[in-house]
mmCIF file of C-alpha atoms in Angstrom:
data_model
loop_
_atom_site.group_PDB
_atom_site.id
_atom_site.type_symbol
_atom_site.label_atom_id
_atom_site.label_comp_id
_atom_site.label_asym_id
_atom_site.label_seq_id
_atom_site.Cartn_x
_atom_site.Cartn_y
_atom_site.Cartn_z
ATOM 1 C CA MET A 1 21.495 -26.691 17.862
ATOM 2 C CA ALA A 2 23.714 -28.696 20.594
ATOM 3 C CA LEU A 3 21.342 -27.751 23.229
ATOM 4 C CA VAL A 4 18.381 -29.074 21.248
ATOM 5 C CA LEU A 5 20.346 -32.322 20.779
ATOM 6 C CA ILE A 6 21.261 -32.611 24.546
ATOM 7 C CA ALA A 7 17.696 -31.949 25.545
ATOM 8 C CA ILE A 8 16.382 -34.654 23.325
ATOM 9 C CA ALA A 9 19.088 -37.129 24.526
ATOM 10 C CA VAL A 10 18.284 -36.096 28.230
ATOM 11 C CA ILE A 11 14.341 -36.724 27.774
ATOM 12 C CA PHE A 12 14.979 -39.914 25.946
ATOM 13 C CA THR A 13 17.278 -41.067 28.945
ATOM 14 C CA LEU A 14 14.511 -40.517 31.244
ATOM 15 C CA ALA A 15 12.022 -42.057 29.235
ATOM 16 C CA ASP A 16 14.110 -45.289 29.069
ATOM 17 C CA LEU A 17 14.772 -45.210 32.652
ATOM 18 C CA TYR A 18 10.968 -45.138 33.423
ATOM 19 C CA ILE A 19 10.378 -48.054 31.063
ATOM 20 C CA VAL A 20 13.231 -50.135 32.530
ATOM 21 C CA THR A 21 12.474 -49.482 36.023
ATOM 22 C CA LEU A 22 8.493 -49.386 36.076
ATOM 23 C CA VAL A 23 7.301 -51.137 32.860
ATOM 24 C CA LEU A 24 10.009 -53.760 32.406
ATOM 25 C CA ASN A 25 11.043 -54.202 35.846
ATOM 26 C CA LYS A 26 10.816 -58.104 35.734
ATOM 27 C CA THR A 27 12.609 -58.407 32.379
ATOM 28 C CA PRO A 28 16.139 -59.706 32.412
ATOM 29 C CA TRP A 29 19.094 -57.192 32.392
ATOM 30 C CA LEU A 30 20.082 -58.237 29.074
ATOM 31 C CA ILE A 31 16.876 -57.135 27.561
ATOM 32 C CA LYS A 32 16.951 -53.954 29.517
ATOM 33 C CA GLY A 33 20.366 -53.411 28.150
ATOM 34 C CA TYR A 34 18.842 -53.488 24.561
ATOM 35 C CA VAL A 35 16.515 -50.825 25.606
ATOM 36 C CA PHE A 36 19.351 -48.494 26.457
ATOM 37 C CA PHE A 37 21.311 -49.136 23.327
ATOM 38 C CA PRO A 38 19.980 -46.427 21.085
ATOM 39 C CA VAL A 39 20.121 -43.792 23.673
ATOM 40 C CA MET A 40 23.739 -44.743 24.537
ATOM 41 C CA VAL A 41 24.598 -44.285 20.689
ATOM 42 C CA LEU A 42 22.679 -40.916 20.756
ATOM 43 C CA TRP A 43 24.723 -39.622 23.597
ATOM 44 C CA ALA A 44 28.127 -40.635 22.137
ATOM 45 C CA LEU A 45 27.047 -38.978 18.752
ATOM 46 C CA VAL A 46 25.949 -35.835 20.716
ATOM 47 C CA LEU A 47 29.123 -35.569 22.648
ATOM 48 C CA TRP A 48 31.480 -36.216 19.741
ATOM 49 C CA ILE A 49 29.625 -33.011 17.985
ATOM 50 C CA ASP A 50 30.242 -31.166 21.282
ATOM 51 C CA PHE A 51 33.922 -31.936 21.570
ATOM 52 C CA SER A 52 34.714 -31.698 17.868
ATOM 53 C CA GLY A 53 32.467 -28.741 17.017
ATOM 54 C CA ASP A 54 31.882 -30.393 13.549
ATOM 55 C CA ILE A 55 28.712 -31.855 12.243
ATOM 56 C CA PRO A 56 29.346 -34.199 9.115
ATOM 57 C CA GLN A 57 26.313 -34.861 6.993
ATOM 58 C CA MET A 58 26.506 -38.481 7.999
ATOM 59 C CA LEU A 59 26.630 -37.957 11.605
ATOM 60 C CA LEU A 60 23.647 -35.637 11.529
ATOM 61 C CA ASN A 61 21.665 -38.210 9.662
ATOM 62 C CA SER A 62 22.296 -40.917 12.175
ATOM 63 C CA ILE A 63 21.046 -38.453 14.935
ATOM 64 C CA VAL A 64 18.105 -37.988 13.123
ATOM 65 C CA TRP A 65 17.527 -41.718 12.389
ATOM 66 C CA ILE A 66 17.731 -42.448 16.163
ATOM 67 C CA THR A 67 15.547 -39.546 17.131
ATOM 68 C CA VAL A 68 12.579 -40.194 14.800
ATOM 69 C CA CYS A 69 12.968 -44.056 14.758
ATOM 70 C CA PHE A 70 13.548 -44.675 18.554
ATOM 71 C CA ALA A 71 13.434 -41.575 20.669
ATOM 72 C CA ILE A 72 10.138 -39.986 19.530
ATOM 73 C CA PRO A 73 8.183 -43.354 19.800
ATOM 74 C CA THR A 74 9.857 -44.103 23.264
ATOM 75 C CA ILE A 75 8.928 -40.546 24.663
ATOM 76 C CA ILE A 76 5.406 -40.786 23.121
ATOM 77 C CA TYR A 77 4.884 -44.257 24.869
ATOM 78 C CA THR A 78 6.106 -43.024 28.198
ATOM 79 C CA ILE A 79 3.675 -39.989 28.148
ATOM 80 C CA PHE A 80 0.656 -42.389 27.349
ATOM 81 C CA SER A 81 1.882 -44.969 30.179
ATOM 82 C CA LEU A 82 2.249 -41.984 32.796
ATOM 83 C CA LEU A 83 -1.224 -40.509 31.679
ATOM 84 C CA GLY A 84 -2.687 -44.061 32.093
ATOM 85 C CA LYS A 85 -1.141 -44.377 35.754
ATOM 86 C CA PHE A 86 -2.372 -41.035 36.596
ATOM 87 C CA PHE A 87 -6.001 -41.808 35.337
ATOM 88 C CA GLY A 88 -5.720 -45.244 36.805
ATOM 89 C CA LEU A 89 -6.147 -43.864 40.289
ATOM 90 C CA LEU A 90 -9.551 -42.754 39.349
ATOM 91 C CA TRP A 91 -10.576 -45.754 37.213
ATOM 92 C CA THR A 92 -8.250 -48.796 37.133
ATOM 93 C CA PRO A 93 -8.945 -50.308 33.692
ATOM 94 C CA ILE A 94 -7.896 -47.205 32.006
ATOM 95 C CA SER A 95 -4.310 -47.523 32.640
ATOM 96 C CA SER A 96 -3.926 -50.545 30.455
ATOM 97 C CA ILE A 97 -6.188 -48.790 27.761
ATOM 98 C CA PHE A 98 -3.594 -45.972 27.826
ATOM 99 C CA SER A 99 -0.436 -48.202 27.795
ATOM 100 C CA SER A 100 -1.839 -50.235 25.017
ATOM 101 C CA THR A 101 -2.769 -47.193 23.014
ATOM 102 C CA GLY A 102 0.782 -45.834 23.740
ATOM 103 C CA ILE A 103 2.243 -49.105 22.229
ATOM 104 C CA VAL A 104 0.206 -48.955 19.143
ATOM 105 C CA VAL A 105 1.085 -45.093 18.604
ATOM 106 C CA ALA A 106 4.828 -45.797 19.266
ATOM 107 C CA ILE A 107 4.785 -48.722 16.590
ATOM 108 C CA ILE A 108 3.271 -46.500 14.183
ATOM 109 C CA LEU A 109 5.680 -43.821 14.739
ATOM 110 C CA PHE A 110 8.575 -46.300 14.555
ATOM 111 C CA LEU A 111 7.439 -47.568 11.312
ATOM 112 C CA ILE A 112 6.938 -43.923 9.956
ATOM 113 C CA GLY A 113 10.460 -43.132 11.203
ATOM 114 C CA VAL A 114 11.943 -46.391 9.447
ATOM 115 C CA TYR A 115 10.257 -45.689 6.299
ATOM 116 C CA GLY A 116 11.072 -41.919 6.187
ATOM 117 C CA SER A 117 14.780 -42.636 7.060
ATOM 118 C CA VAL A 118 15.382 -45.507 4.525
ATOM 119 C CA PHE A 119 12.980 -44.926 1.647
ATOM 120 C CA GLY A 120 11.216 -41.587 1.979
ATOM 121 C CA TRP A 121 13.919 -39.263 1.353
ATOM 122 C CA GLN A 122 15.031 -41.023 -1.869
ATOM 123 C CA ARG A 123 11.380 -41.429 -3.237
ATOM 124 C CA ILE A 124 11.240 -39.051 -6.073
ATOM 125 C CA VAL A 125 7.645 -37.736 -7.231
ATOM 126 C CA ILE A 126 6.558 -35.576 -10.019
ATOM 127 C CA LYS A 127 3.864 -33.298 -9.522
ATOM 128 C CA THR A 128 2.099 -31.639 -12.332
ATOM 129 C CA THR A 129 0.229 -28.580 -11.998
ATOM 130 C CA ASN A 130 -1.825 -26.244 -14.576
ATOM 131 C CA VAL A 131 -1.433 -22.644 -13.611
ATOM 132 C CA GLU A 132 -4.008 -20.423 -15.047
ATOM 133 C CA LEU A 133 -2.735 -16.804 -15.206
ATOM 134 C CA ALA A 134 -4.301 -13.552 -16.311
ATOM 135 C CA ASN A 135 -2.653 -11.845 -19.077
ATOM 136 C CA LEU A 136 -0.168 -14.626 -19.977
ATOM 137 C CA PRO A 137 1.027 -14.058 -23.470
ATOM 138 C CA LYS A 138 -0.419 -15.887 -26.365
ATOM 139 C CA SER A 139 2.795 -17.814 -27.283
ATOM 140 C CA PHE A 140 3.316 -18.882 -23.869
ATOM 141 C CA GLU A 141 0.125 -20.947 -23.845
ATOM 142 C CA GLY A 142 0.923 -24.435 -22.629
ATOM 143 C CA TYR A 143 4.674 -23.343 -21.485
ATOM 144 C CA ARG A 144 6.387 -25.980 -19.433
ATOM 145 C CA ILE A 145 8.384 -24.862 -16.530
ATOM 146 C CA VAL A 146 10.074 -27.548 -14.125
ATOM 147 C CA HIS A 147 10.598 -26.012 -10.835
ATOM 148 C CA ILE A 148 12.992 -27.572 -8.328
ATOM 149 C CA SER A 149 14.101 -26.303 -5.182
ATOM 150 C CA ASP A 150 16.138 -27.061 -2.064
ATOM 151 C CA PHE A 151 18.603 -29.626 -3.433
ATOM 152 C CA HIS A 152 20.773 -29.828 -0.190
ATOM 153 C CA ILE A 153 23.007 -31.817 -2.402
ATOM 154 C CA GLY A 154 25.252 -32.897 0.504
ATOM 155 C CA VAL A 155 22.627 -35.033 1.750
ATOM 156 C CA TYR A 156 23.201 -37.354 -1.362
ATOM 157 C CA ALA A 157 26.712 -37.797 -0.746
ATOM 158 C CA ALA A 158 26.234 -41.371 0.210
ATOM 159 C CA THR A 159 23.775 -42.114 -2.485
ATOM 160 C CA PRO A 160 24.780 -40.102 -5.697
ATOM 161 C CA GLY A 161 22.789 -42.252 -8.057
ATOM 162 C CA ALA A 162 19.604 -40.565 -6.460
ATOM 163 C CA VAL A 163 20.769 -37.206 -8.164
ATOM 164 C CA GLU A 164 21.295 -38.954 -11.585
ATOM 165 C CA ARG A 165 17.826 -40.349 -11.574
ATOM 166 C CA ILE A 166 16.573 -36.902 -10.515
ATOM 167 C CA ILE A 167 18.286 -35.147 -13.481
ATOM 168 C CA LYS A 168 17.151 -37.802 -16.009
ATOM 169 C CA ARG A 169 13.541 -37.346 -14.818
ATOM 170 C CA VAL A 170 13.665 -33.788 -15.071
ATOM 171 C CA ASN A 171 14.951 -33.815 -18.587
ATOM 172 C CA LYS A 172 12.604 -36.590 -19.422
ATOM 173 C CA LEU A 173 9.767 -34.015 -18.771
ATOM 174 C CA LYS A 174 10.920 -31.968 -21.764
ATOM 175 C CA PRO A 175 10.311 -28.656 -19.934
ATOM 176 C CA ASP A 176 10.754 -25.219 -21.947
ATOM 177 C CA LEU A 177 12.498 -23.875 -18.797
ATOM 178 C CA ILE A 178 13.995 -25.154 -15.442
ATOM 179 C CA VAL A 179 14.125 -22.822 -12.617
ATOM 180 C CA PHE A 180 15.923 -23.602 -9.224
ATOM 181 C CA THR A 181 14.773 -21.526 -6.477
ATOM 182 C CA GLY A 182 17.738 -21.885 -3.936
ATOM 183 C CA ASP A 183 19.703 -23.986 -1.461
ATOM 184 C CA LEU A 184 21.755 -25.992 -3.469
ATOM 185 C CA ILE A 185 24.236 -27.131 -0.837
ATOM 186 C CA ASN A 186 23.715 -27.391 2.892
ATOM 187 C CA SER A 187 26.710 -25.496 4.152
ATOM 188 C CA SER A 188 29.818 -25.981 2.116
ATOM 189 C CA PRO A 189 30.713 -25.682 -1.692
ATOM 190 C CA ASP A 190 32.854 -28.915 -1.322
ATOM 191 C CA GLU A 191 29.361 -30.741 -1.475
ATOM 192 C CA LEU A 192 29.359 -30.045 -5.155
ATOM 193 C CA THR A 193 32.550 -31.805 -6.035
ATOM 194 C CA LYS A 194 31.312 -35.100 -7.021
ATOM 195 C CA PHE A 195 27.957 -33.607 -8.634
ATOM 196 C CA ASP A 196 28.743 -30.676 -10.888
ATOM 197 C CA ASN A 197 29.292 -33.027 -13.733
ATOM 198 C CA VAL A 198 25.763 -34.506 -13.044
ATOM 199 C CA LEU A 199 24.016 -31.163 -12.333
ATOM 200 C CA ARG A 200 25.372 -29.787 -15.723
ATOM 201 C CA ARG A 201 23.242 -32.225 -17.583
ATOM 202 C CA LEU A 202 20.173 -30.450 -16.866
ATOM 203 C CA LYS A 203 18.903 -28.920 -20.020
ATOM 204 C CA ALA A 204 15.899 -26.793 -21.460
ATOM 205 C CA PRO A 205 15.669 -24.801 -24.575
ATOM 206 C CA ASP A 206 15.188 -21.497 -22.735
ATOM 207 C CA CYS A 207 18.029 -22.482 -20.098
ATOM 208 C CA VAL A 208 18.205 -23.257 -16.442
ATOM 209 C CA ILE A 209 17.837 -20.211 -13.960
ATOM 210 C CA SER A 210 18.465 -20.172 -10.414
ATOM 211 C CA VAL A 211 18.600 -18.132 -7.288
ATOM 212 C CA LEU A 212 20.497 -18.465 -4.172
ATOM 213 C CA GLY A 213 18.847 -19.816 -1.105
ATOM 214 C CA TYR A 214 20.027 -19.163 2.594
ATOM 215 C CA SER A 215 22.301 -22.171 2.735
ATOM 216 C CA ASP A 216 24.195 -21.053 -0.500
ATOM 217 C CA TYR A 217 25.730 -18.174 1.377
ATOM 218 C CA CYS A 218 27.508 -20.595 3.534
ATOM 219 C CA ILE A 219 26.715 -18.809 6.664
ATOM 220 C CA SER A 220 27.243 -21.407 9.615
ATOM 221 C CA ASP A 221 25.437 -21.424 13.049
ATOM 222 C CA LYS A 222 28.681 -19.434 14.236
ATOM 223 C CA LYS A 223 28.225 -16.818 11.824
ATOM 224 C CA ILE A 224 24.557 -16.153 11.893
ATOM 225 C CA GLY A 225 23.817 -12.367 11.000
ATOM 226 C CA VAL A 226 27.114 -11.557 9.149
ATOM 227 C CA ASP A 227 28.156 -11.939 5.706
ATOM 228 C CA SER A 228 29.385 -15.110 4.530
ATOM 229 C CA LEU A 229 32.913 -15.858 3.628
ATOM 230 C CA VAL A 230 33.225 -14.393 0.157
ATOM 231 C CA SER A 231 35.214 -17.032 -0.974
ATOM 232 C CA ASP A 232 32.640 -19.914 -0.123
ATOM 233 C CA LEU A 233 29.923 -17.908 -1.869
ATOM 234 C CA ASP A 234 32.173 -17.324 -4.882
ATOM 235 C CA LEU A 235 32.746 -20.882 -5.162
ATOM 236 C CA VAL A 236 28.925 -21.715 -5.241
ATOM 237 C CA ILE A 237 28.295 -18.852 -7.760
ATOM 238 C CA LYS A 238 31.370 -20.235 -9.957
ATOM 239 C CA ALA A 239 29.940 -23.857 -9.627
ATOM 240 C CA GLU A 240 26.407 -22.672 -10.886
ATOM 241 C CA LYS A 241 27.984 -20.650 -13.781
ATOM 242 C CA ASP A 242 30.171 -23.726 -14.671
ATOM 243 C CA MET A 243 27.126 -25.903 -14.863
ATOM 244 C CA GLY A 244 25.673 -23.685 -17.484
ATOM 245 C CA TRP A 245 23.075 -22.268 -14.972
ATOM 246 C CA MET A 246 21.964 -18.563 -15.206
ATOM 247 C CA LEU A 247 22.077 -17.082 -11.678
ATOM 248 C CA LEU A 248 20.199 -14.221 -11.081
ATOM 249 C CA ARG A 249 21.251 -11.842 -8.129
ATOM 250 C CA ASN A 250 18.430 -9.086 -7.995
ATOM 251 C CA GLN A 251 18.446 -9.225 -11.748
ATOM 252 C CA SER A 252 16.087 -10.244 -14.698
ATOM 253 C CA VAL A 253 16.369 -11.976 -18.028
ATOM 254 C CA LYS A 254 13.750 -11.799 -21.026
ATOM 255 C CA ILE A 255 12.476 -15.197 -22.418
ATOM 256 C CA VAL A 256 11.132 -14.782 -25.971
ATOM 257 C CA GLN A 257 8.577 -16.928 -27.610
ATOM 258 C CA GLY A 258 7.398 -15.710 -30.989
ATOM 259 C CA LYS A 259 6.503 -12.259 -30.822
ATOM 260 C CA ASP A 260 5.726 -12.366 -27.060
ATOM 261 C CA SER A 261 7.976 -12.440 -24.085
ATOM 262 C CA ILE A 262 7.902 -12.637 -20.412
ATOM 263 C CA ALA A 263 10.535 -11.567 -17.753
ATOM 264 C CA ILE A 264 12.063 -13.907 -15.197
ATOM 265 C CA ILE A 265 13.052 -12.078 -12.120
ATOM 266 C CA GLY A 266 15.581 -13.318 -9.491
ATOM 267 C CA VAL A 267 16.073 -11.943 -6.066
ATOM 268 C CA GLU A 268 18.804 -12.903 -3.523
ATOM 269 C CA SER A 269 17.450 -14.517 -0.218
ATOM 270 C CA THR A 270 15.165 -12.186 1.738
ATOM 271 C CA GLY A 271 15.784 -11.690 5.512
ATOM 272 C CA ASN A 272 14.602 -13.065 8.805
ATOM 273 C CA GLU A 273 15.516 -13.178 12.255
ATOM 274 C CA TYR A 274 18.464 -15.560 11.449
ATOM 275 C CA PHE A 275 19.635 -13.955 8.009
ATOM 276 C CA PRO A 276 20.387 -10.394 6.653
ATOM 277 C CA ASN A 277 18.126 -9.363 3.873
ATOM 278 C CA LYS A 278 20.045 -9.629 0.618
ATOM 279 C CA SER A 279 17.245 -9.116 -1.749
ATOM 280 C CA ASP A 280 16.348 -5.906 -3.745
ATOM 281 C CA LEU A 281 13.049 -6.305 -5.804
ATOM 282 C CA LYS A 282 13.207 -2.624 -6.989
ATOM 283 C CA LYS A 283 16.589 -3.259 -8.633
ATOM 284 C CA ALA A 284 15.666 -6.663 -9.912
ATOM 285 C CA LEU A 285 12.640 -4.820 -11.629
ATOM 286 C CA LYS A 286 14.400 -2.026 -12.863
ATOM 287 C CA GLY A 287 14.005 -1.724 -16.701
ATOM 288 C CA ILE A 288 11.048 -4.113 -17.162
ATOM 289 C CA PRO A 289 8.042 -2.487 -18.914
ATOM 290 C CA VAL A 290 5.032 -1.958 -16.648
ATOM 291 C CA ASP A 291 2.838 -4.263 -18.907
ATOM 292 C CA GLN A 292 5.381 -7.195 -19.147
ATOM 293 C CA PHE A 293 4.405 -10.681 -17.909
ATOM 294 C CA LYS A 294 6.458 -11.384 -15.099
ATOM 295 C CA ILE A 295 7.604 -14.455 -12.989
ATOM 296 C CA LEU A 296 9.544 -13.943 -9.708
ATOM 297 C CA LEU A 297 12.059 -16.317 -8.293
ATOM 298 C CA SER A 298 12.405 -15.891 -4.521
ATOM 299 C CA HIS A 299 13.647 -18.688 -2.133
ATOM 300 C CA ASP A 300 11.530 -17.744 0.790
ATOM 301 C CA PRO A 301 7.791 -17.813 0.411
ATOM 302 C CA SER A 302 6.992 -15.229 3.226
ATOM 303 C CA HIS A 303 8.602 -12.665 0.679
ATOM 304 C CA TRP A 304 5.356 -13.129 -1.289
ATOM 305 C CA ARG A 305 3.021 -11.484 1.351
ATOM 306 C CA ARG A 306 5.777 -9.168 2.736
ATOM 307 C CA GLU A 307 6.713 -7.416 -0.492
ATOM 308 C CA VAL A 308 5.730 -8.886 -3.748
ATOM 309 C CA LEU A 309 1.746 -8.545 -2.977
ATOM 310 C CA ALA A 310 2.137 -4.948 -1.556
ATOM 311 C CA ASP A 311 4.636 -3.366 -3.821
ATOM 312 C CA SER A 312 4.219 -5.243 -7.106
ATOM 313 C CA ASP A 313 2.081 -6.475 -9.848
ATOM 314 C CA ILE A 314 4.056 -9.774 -10.622
ATOM 315 C CA GLN A 315 1.772 -12.326 -11.800
ATOM 316 C CA LEU A 316 3.719 -15.545 -10.444
ATOM 317 C CA THR A 317 6.123 -15.968 -7.642
ATOM 318 C CA LEU A 318 8.245 -19.322 -7.254
ATOM 319 C CA SER A 319 9.570 -20.271 -4.154
ATOM 320 C CA GLY A 320 10.810 -23.154 -2.002
ATOM 321 C CA HIS A 321 12.506 -23.010 1.468
ATOM 322 C CA THR A 322 9.956 -24.891 3.611
ATOM 323 C CA HIS A 323 10.421 -28.588 2.870
ATOM 324 C CA ALA A 324 6.912 -28.983 4.250
ATOM 325 C CA MET A 325 9.114 -29.565 7.240
ATOM 326 C CA GLN A 326 9.759 -33.040 5.512
ATOM 327 C CA PHE A 327 6.640 -34.405 7.077
ATOM 328 C CA LYS A 328 2.998 -34.343 5.612
ATOM 329 C CA ILE A 329 -0.039 -36.595 6.188
ATOM 330 C CA GLY A 330 -2.767 -35.806 3.821
ATOM 331 C CA ASP A 331 -3.199 -32.027 3.534
ATOM 332 C CA PHE A 332 -1.555 -31.361 6.967
ATOM 333 C CA SER A 333 2.042 -30.389 7.571
ATOM 334 C CA PRO A 334 3.679 -28.844 10.716
ATOM 335 C CA ALA A 335 4.938 -26.486 8.217
ATOM 336 C CA GLU A 336 1.653 -24.567 8.233
ATOM 337 C CA TRP A 337 2.248 -23.421 11.879
ATOM 338 C CA ILE A 338 5.091 -21.381 10.433
ATOM 339 C CA TYR A 339 4.275 -20.610 7.145
ATOM 340 C CA PRO A 340 0.847 -19.481 5.645
ATOM 341 C CA GLU A 341 2.127 -20.636 2.359
ATOM 342 C CA TRP A 342 4.272 -23.813 2.397
ATOM 343 C CA GLY A 343 3.449 -26.134 -0.499
ATOM 344 C CA GLY A 344 1.509 -25.885 -3.508
ATOM 345 C CA LEU A 345 -0.423 -23.174 -5.270
ATOM 346 C CA TYR A 346 -1.928 -20.033 -3.771
ATOM 347 C CA LYS A 347 -3.670 -17.139 -5.033
ATOM 348 C CA ASP A 348 -4.291 -13.350 -4.150
ATOM 349 C CA GLY A 349 -6.223 -11.744 -7.051
ATOM 350 C CA ASP A 350 -4.397 -12.036 -10.283
ATOM 351 C CA GLN A 351 -1.128 -12.649 -8.287
ATOM 352 C CA GLN A 352 -0.043 -16.399 -7.564
ATOM 353 C CA LEU A 353 2.598 -18.218 -5.597
ATOM 354 C CA TYR A 354 3.727 -21.782 -6.005
ATOM 355 C CA VAL A 355 6.022 -23.124 -3.055
ATOM 356 C CA SER A 356 7.805 -26.291 -4.105
ATOM 357 C CA THR A 357 8.304 -28.663 -0.999
ATOM 358 C CA GLY A 358 11.971 -29.455 -2.349
ATOM 359 C CA ILE A 359 13.780 -32.028 -4.074
ATOM 360 C CA GLY A 360 16.365 -32.638 -1.361
ATOM 361 C CA SER A 361 16.634 -32.667 2.422
ATOM 362 C CA ASN A 362 19.132 -31.287 4.898
ATOM 363 C CA ILE A 363 18.612 -34.197 6.812
ATOM 364 C CA ALA A 364 17.898 -37.627 5.269
ATOM 365 C CA PHE A 365 14.445 -38.093 6.430
ATOM 366 C CA ARG A 366 11.048 -37.613 4.449
ATOM 367 C CA PHE A 367 7.576 -38.837 5.074
ATOM 368 C CA GLY A 368 4.566 -37.627 3.069
ATOM 369 C CA SER A 369 6.492 -34.593 1.766
ATOM 370 C CA TYR A 370 8.676 -36.571 -0.669
ATOM 371 C CA PRO A 371 11.576 -35.220 -2.931
ATOM 372 C CA THR A 372 9.346 -33.447 -5.490
ATOM 373 C CA ILE A 373 10.050 -32.320 -9.167
ATOM 374 C CA ASP A 374 7.270 -29.688 -10.055
ATOM 375 C CA LEU A 375 5.926 -29.451 -13.473
ATOM 376 C CA LEU A 376 4.255 -26.256 -14.019
ATOM 377 C CA VAL A 377 1.900 -25.786 -17.158
ATOM 378 C CA LEU A 378 1.048 -22.162 -17.957
ATOM 379 C CA HIS A 379 -2.337 -21.533 -19.203
ATOM 380 C CA SER A 380 -4.126 -17.961 -19.856
ATOM 381 C CA LYS A 381 -7.486 -17.589 -18.650
ATOM 382 C CA LYS A 382 -8.326 -15.774 -22.114
ATOM 383 C CA TYR A 383 -7.318 -19.033 -24.074
ATOM 384 C CA LYS A 384 -8.768 -21.644 -21.576
#
């Protein structure tokens, strides 16, 4: 991560030097000094991280805010300006066209950055989705599940009131069941200290069921690929238990309505190139009748294509993890470059996947993909 931050700071510096020497060459040095102020702050923060080896949440937020509000607009303008000078060698008027376009684009990006950094990451959205399912037991027609994911609770340390608003809005929906699909914290169980009394207020008649996400194992960048510190993981597990949540670790639980039932299955986080695989779907399915209607909670949506579709008949899988990369315009998110399923409802025959784009953020920025509470209302195709 340090190398990425240094690379951003270097490119930002070069862009500022270009603007000061070639674009603002006749501008007083006082104004030129203001141009350099954001990049100087960025360098100070990057060097602090390099020397201290620590990345507090507020420090990370500050780096993100400077990057999205100043570095990216500056770099984009510089690219447009350089292209204008290059093509201007062929046709002089095009230089000013590129420069003007660069200014407009940079202003738009600046406004997006400011909105996402100040308001977007605290703007709570409720999304209601009707999910039609084959073989849904009759007693579960209209069953209401609130699906939340990726709290990354540490990001709310400076604005604890936002968590209280989230809990109140979830409870106001009067769900039959609340499910949480992982990443309760960013990196440390200490983040839960000021929020455990708030989170325990989540209530539903059929309880709150959760699974672990990658962050919940407390594996820092320095420990990637190895088991997390047992004490830290145990603290996260204990916190969820104390809050009254039912944490499923390659386990299942039966939910009963009238004469019917469904099985809620929860697996631990599946592996990727940075994380050891801790899931065991076969173990989680053990003892569940073949004809039982099943809902799976699995943090990473890539698990759906990798194993769920291939090796099971699970009718509905609920995941999170992607955050839609905390940026979305219309139906586009850069998350689609990484994940085939990154947000919303997906179908493959009678099997479906719902991906929550998350209620929190590991960095305090969101635009378009705002913190979302997903209300899923189950319907059977038989009774529609």
